[in-house]
Tab-separated table of C-alpha atoms in Angstrom:
chain	number	residue	atom	x	y	z
H	1	MET	CA	-20.861	-19.215	28.940
H	2	SER	CA	-19.401	-22.014	31.098
H	3	PRO	CA	-15.797	-23.220	30.604
H	4	PRO	CA	-16.955	-26.478	28.950
H	5	GLY	CA	-19.140	-24.450	26.609
H	6	LEU	CA	-16.244	-22.152	25.731
H	7	TYR	CA	-14.025	-25.171	25.063
H	8	ARG	CA	-16.597	-26.785	22.761
H	9	ARG	CA	-17.041	-23.538	20.847
H	10	ALA	CA	-13.276	-23.053	20.485
H	11	VAL	CA	-12.842	-26.620	19.209
H	12	GLY	CA	-15.707	-26.015	16.795
H	13	ASP	CA	-13.937	-22.919	15.467
H	14	LEU	CA	-10.725	-24.844	14.896
H	15	ASP	CA	-12.531	-27.700	13.154
H	16	MET	CA	-14.356	-25.174	10.966
H	17	ILE	CA	-11.018	-23.680	9.886
H	18	ARG	CA	-9.692	-27.150	9.027
H	19	SER	CA	-12.791	-27.893	6.955
H	20	ARG	CA	-12.569	-24.668	4.902
H	21	ASP	CA	-8.811	-24.290	4.495
H	22	PRO	CA	-7.179	-27.345	2.859
H	23	SER	CA	-3.738	-26.087	3.874
H	24	VAL	CA	-4.533	-26.553	7.577
H	25	HIS	CA	-4.103	-30.164	8.725
H	26	SER	CA	-4.586	-30.059	12.494
H	27	ARG	CA	-6.218	-28.102	15.291
H	28	THR	CA	-2.798	-26.978	16.468
H	29	GLU	CA	-2.058	-25.541	13.052
H	30	ALA	CA	-5.516	-23.945	12.972
H	31	LEU	CA	-4.606	-22.029	16.134
H	32	LEU	CA	-2.089	-20.090	14.019
H	33	HIS	CA	-4.675	-19.092	11.413
H	34	PRO	CA	-5.379	-15.318	11.278
H	35	ALA	CA	-9.111	-15.954	11.627
H	36	VAL	CA	-8.616	-17.191	15.204
H	37	PRO	CA	-7.440	-13.951	16.871
H	38	ALA	CA	-9.852	-11.955	14.701
H	39	VAL	CA	-12.957	-13.946	15.664
H	40	TRP	CA	-12.058	-14.644	19.273
H	41	GLY	CA	-10.944	-11.062	19.790
H	42	HIS	CA	-14.184	-9.762	18.319
H	43	ARG	CA	-16.285	-11.901	20.652
H	44	VAL	CA	-14.571	-10.318	23.635
H	45	ALA	CA	-14.732	-6.821	22.146
H	46	HIS	CA	-18.412	-7.174	21.203
H	47	ARG	CA	-19.326	-8.241	24.718
H	48	LEU	CA	-17.493	-5.260	26.178
H	49	HIS	CA	-19.122	-2.960	23.630
H	50	ARG	CA	-22.603	-4.133	24.601
H	51	ARG	CA	-21.814	-3.423	28.260
H	52	GLY	CA	-20.888	0.152	27.425
H	53	LEU	CA	-17.118	-0.332	27.810
H	54	ARG	CA	-16.437	1.168	24.409
H	55	ARG	CA	-12.821	2.228	24.904
H	56	THR	CA	-11.824	-1.150	26.317
H	57	ALA	CA	-13.657	-2.830	23.448
H	58	ARG	CA	-11.743	-0.678	20.974
H	59	LEU	CA	-8.451	-1.635	22.598
H	60	VAL	CA	-9.276	-5.336	22.255
H	61	SER	CA	-10.361	-4.784	18.647
H	62	VAL	CA	-7.146	-2.951	17.733
H	63	THR	CA	-5.068	-5.685	19.359
H	64	ALA	CA	-6.953	-8.382	17.438
H	65	ARG	CA	-6.402	-6.469	14.203
H	66	LEU	CA	-2.654	-6.309	14.797
H	67	VAL	CA	-2.361	-9.971	15.785
H	68	SER	CA	-4.528	-11.179	12.887
H	69	GLY	CA	-2.540	-9.286	10.286
H	70	GLY	CA	-5.168	-6.703	9.392
H	71	ILE	CA	-8.679	-8.063	10.019
H	72	GLU	CA	-10.580	-5.059	11.368
H	73	ILE	CA	-13.985	-5.859	12.875
H	74	HIS	CA	-15.705	-3.064	14.763
H	75	PRO	CA	-16.775	-4.149	18.266
H	76	GLY	CA	-20.361	-3.207	17.447
H	77	ALA	CA	-20.654	-5.551	14.460
H	78	ARG	CA	-22.797	-8.654	14.963
H	79	ILE	CA	-21.043	-11.795	13.711
H	80	GLY	CA	-22.736	-15.196	13.572
H	81	ARG	CA	-21.331	-18.661	14.214
H	82	GLY	CA	-18.918	-20.312	11.815
H	83	PHE	CA	-17.492	-17.031	10.510
H	84	PHE	CA	-14.319	-17.673	8.502
H	85	VAL	CA	-11.810	-15.205	7.046
H	86	ASP	CA	-9.439	-16.806	4.532
H	87	HIS	CA	-5.994	-15.118	4.366
H	88	GLY	CA	-7.429	-12.164	6.236
H	89	ALA	CA	-5.313	-9.170	5.241
H	90	GLY	CA	-7.253	-5.961	4.685
H	91	VAL	CA	-10.717	-7.097	5.812
H	92	VAL	CA	-12.914	-4.286	7.192
H	93	ILE	CA	-16.318	-4.806	8.844
H	94	GLY	CA	-18.173	-1.729	10.082
H	95	GLU	CA	-19.978	-0.996	13.336
H	96	THR	CA	-23.566	-1.781	12.320
H	97	ALA	CA	-22.789	-4.714	10.010
H	98	VAL	CA	-24.663	-7.958	10.596
H	99	VAL	CA	-23.084	-11.226	9.434
H	100	GLY	CA	-25.031	-14.485	9.520
H	101	ASP	CA	-23.891	-18.023	10.304
H	102	ASP	CA	-21.304	-19.988	8.273
H	103	VAL	CA	-20.174	-16.971	6.239
H	104	THR	CA	-16.806	-17.051	4.458
H	105	VAL	CA	-14.948	-13.923	3.369
H	106	PHE	CA	-11.610	-13.641	1.607
H	107	HIS	CA	-8.911	-11.002	1.910
H	108	GLN	CA	-9.531	-7.295	1.286
H	109	VAL	CA	-13.302	-7.569	1.706
H	110	THR	CA	-15.082	-4.438	2.946
H	111	LEU	CA	-18.491	-4.293	4.608
H	112	GLY	CA	-18.658	-0.529	4.841
H	113	SER	CA	-20.884	2.522	4.833
H	114	VAL	CA	-21.393	5.003	2.010
H	115	GLY	CA	-19.736	7.883	3.879
H	116	TRP	CA	-20.374	10.023	6.929
H	117	TRP	CA	-21.916	12.776	4.782
H	118	HIS	CA	-24.761	10.378	3.929
H	119	ASP	CA	-24.926	8.742	7.340
H	120	GLU	CA	-25.477	12.072	9.110
H	121	ALA	CA	-28.943	12.212	7.557
H	122	ARG	CA	-29.942	8.803	8.956
H	123	PRO	CA	-31.560	8.261	12.369
H	124	ARG	CA	-28.975	7.736	15.096
H	125	ASP	CA	-29.705	4.013	15.537
H	126	ALA	CA	-30.161	3.236	11.843
H	127	ARG	CA	-28.003	0.564	10.244
H	128	ARG	CA	-25.240	2.035	8.068
H	129	HIS	CA	-23.502	-1.171	6.971
H	130	PRO	CA	-24.522	-4.352	5.102
H	131	GLU	CA	-26.458	-7.277	6.497
H	132	VAL	CA	-25.182	-10.601	5.160
H	133	GLY	CA	-27.271	-13.753	5.377
H	134	ASP	CA	-26.263	-17.299	6.270
H	135	ARG	CA	-23.818	-19.366	4.182
H	136	VAL	CA	-22.722	-16.418	2.053
H	137	VAL	CA	-19.291	-16.446	0.372
H	138	ILE	CA	-17.634	-13.097	-0.409
H	139	GLY	CA	-14.640	-13.184	-2.751
H	140	ALA	CA	-11.354	-11.317	-2.522
H	141	ASN	CA	-11.472	-7.513	-2.760
H	142	ALA	CA	-15.276	-7.408	-2.919
H	143	THR	CA	-16.873	-4.258	-1.498
H	144	LEU	CA	-20.372	-4.117	-0.006
H	145	LEU	CA	-21.520	-0.620	0.932
H	146	GLY	CA	-24.468	0.860	2.774
H	147	PRO	CA	-27.446	-0.637	4.640
H	148	ILE	CA	-28.049	-3.282	1.984
H	149	THR	CA	-29.111	-6.873	2.548
H	150	VAL	CA	-27.426	-9.886	0.956
H	151	GLY	CA	-29.656	-12.944	1.106
H	152	HIS	CA	-28.796	-16.448	2.273
H	153	ASP	CA	-26.664	-18.834	0.165
H	154	THR	CA	-25.330	-16.072	-2.084
H	155	VAL	CA	-21.884	-15.900	-3.715
H	156	VAL	CA	-20.339	-12.462	-4.200
H	157	GLY	CA	-17.460	-12.747	-6.638
H	158	ALA	CA	-14.006	-11.236	-6.314
H	159	GLN	CA	-13.737	-7.489	-7.017
H	160	ALA	CA	-17.533	-7.031	-7.024
H	161	LEU	CA	-18.977	-3.695	-5.885
H	162	VAL	CA	-22.399	-4.218	-4.293
H	163	VAL	CA	-24.563	-1.220	-3.374
H	164	ARG	CA	-28.067	-2.709	-3.758
H	165	ASP	CA	-29.946	-5.541	-2.060
H	166	VAL	CA	-29.180	-9.049	-3.319
H	167	PRO	CA	-31.817	-11.815	-3.079
H	168	SER	CA	-31.035	-15.222	-1.634
H	169	HIS	CA	-29.390	-17.912	-3.815
H	170	SER	CA	-27.790	-15.296	-6.081
H	171	ARG	CA	-24.397	-14.874	-7.758
H	172	VAL	CA	-22.950	-11.372	-7.974
H	173	LEU	CA	-20.004	-11.209	-10.368
H	174	ALA	CA	-17.595	-8.433	-11.309
H	175	PRO	CA	-16.516	-7.840	-14.931
H	176	MET	CA	-14.121	-10.509	-16.166
H	177	ALA	CA	-11.243	-10.297	-18.614
H	178	ALA	CA	-11.898	-11.920	-21.987
H	179	VAL	CA	-9.707	-14.461	-23.740
H	180	PRO	CA	-6.797	-12.522	-25.343
H	181	ARG	CA	-6.793	-12.032	-29.107
H	182	PRO	CA	-4.048	-10.802	-31.482
H	183	LEU	CA	-3.561	-7.053	-31.603
H	184	ARG	CA	-4.189	-5.502	-35.062
H	185	THR	CA	-4.120	-1.813	-36.010
H	186	PRO	CA	-4.108	-0.026	-39.426
H	187	GLN	CA	-0.446	0.805	-38.944
H	188	ARG	CA	0.433	-2.657	-37.716
H	189	PRO	CA	-1.770	-5.265	-39.435
H	190	HIS	CA	0.163	-8.183	-38.030
H	191	PRO	CA	1.006	-8.256	-34.321
H	192	PRO	CA	4.629	-8.687	-33.291
H	193	ARG	CA	5.418	-12.004	-31.723
H	194	GLY	CA	4.413	-12.189	-28.073
H	195	THR	CA	2.041	-9.172	-28.207
H	196	ARG	CA	-1.510	-9.694	-27.009
H	197	GLU	CA	-4.556	-7.478	-26.553
H	198	VAL	CA	-6.820	-8.185	-23.597
H	199	SER	CA	-10.350	-6.799	-23.773
H	200	VAL	CA	-12.723	-6.595	-20.836
H	201	LEU	CA	-16.327	-7.747	-20.914
H	202	PHE	CA	-18.879	-5.884	-18.782
H	203	PRO	CA	-22.260	-7.231	-17.709
H	204	SER	CA	-25.378	-5.648	-19.225
H	205	TRP	CA	-25.922	-3.463	-16.154
């Protein structure tokens, strides 16, 4: 890519960060966002990886992870345009993951495999990690495992564990805490002041 093209893409990245993070008010401030070293570092590492320079690619990837505060993207992962990591800490994206355009992920998201003991049985070039479509949002601490596909325009809620394919235009939600209600037991029919019981509701699955 020519220098003008690189400049336009870099400016586009900074403007994308400003549009998705209300706390960022300028391009200069966007330069300090953890998504910048993670995404720019991955572009360099991915290019090196494709040329067979795997150890150099790993070095760039490790450096980007340290500078970004813990966003680990394997050099082999394919990341589309407009990829945004909000907060960033603890994000892991595996080697064969595919991420579409304009995807947003929050902290502690994992796009991982189901374990080497399962992957050993797959063909050598088979995908082991998720494929995420365009304009997908993945909430904090969500985990997507295995060679699943998440369709376009899907929202994966915080704390969700996804191990099966998800069609486009879907919402995948983890169990949510219910509204607290007073705690009553046979030995204690009336709850002491300030005591609450919180029950958890689980989806029908």
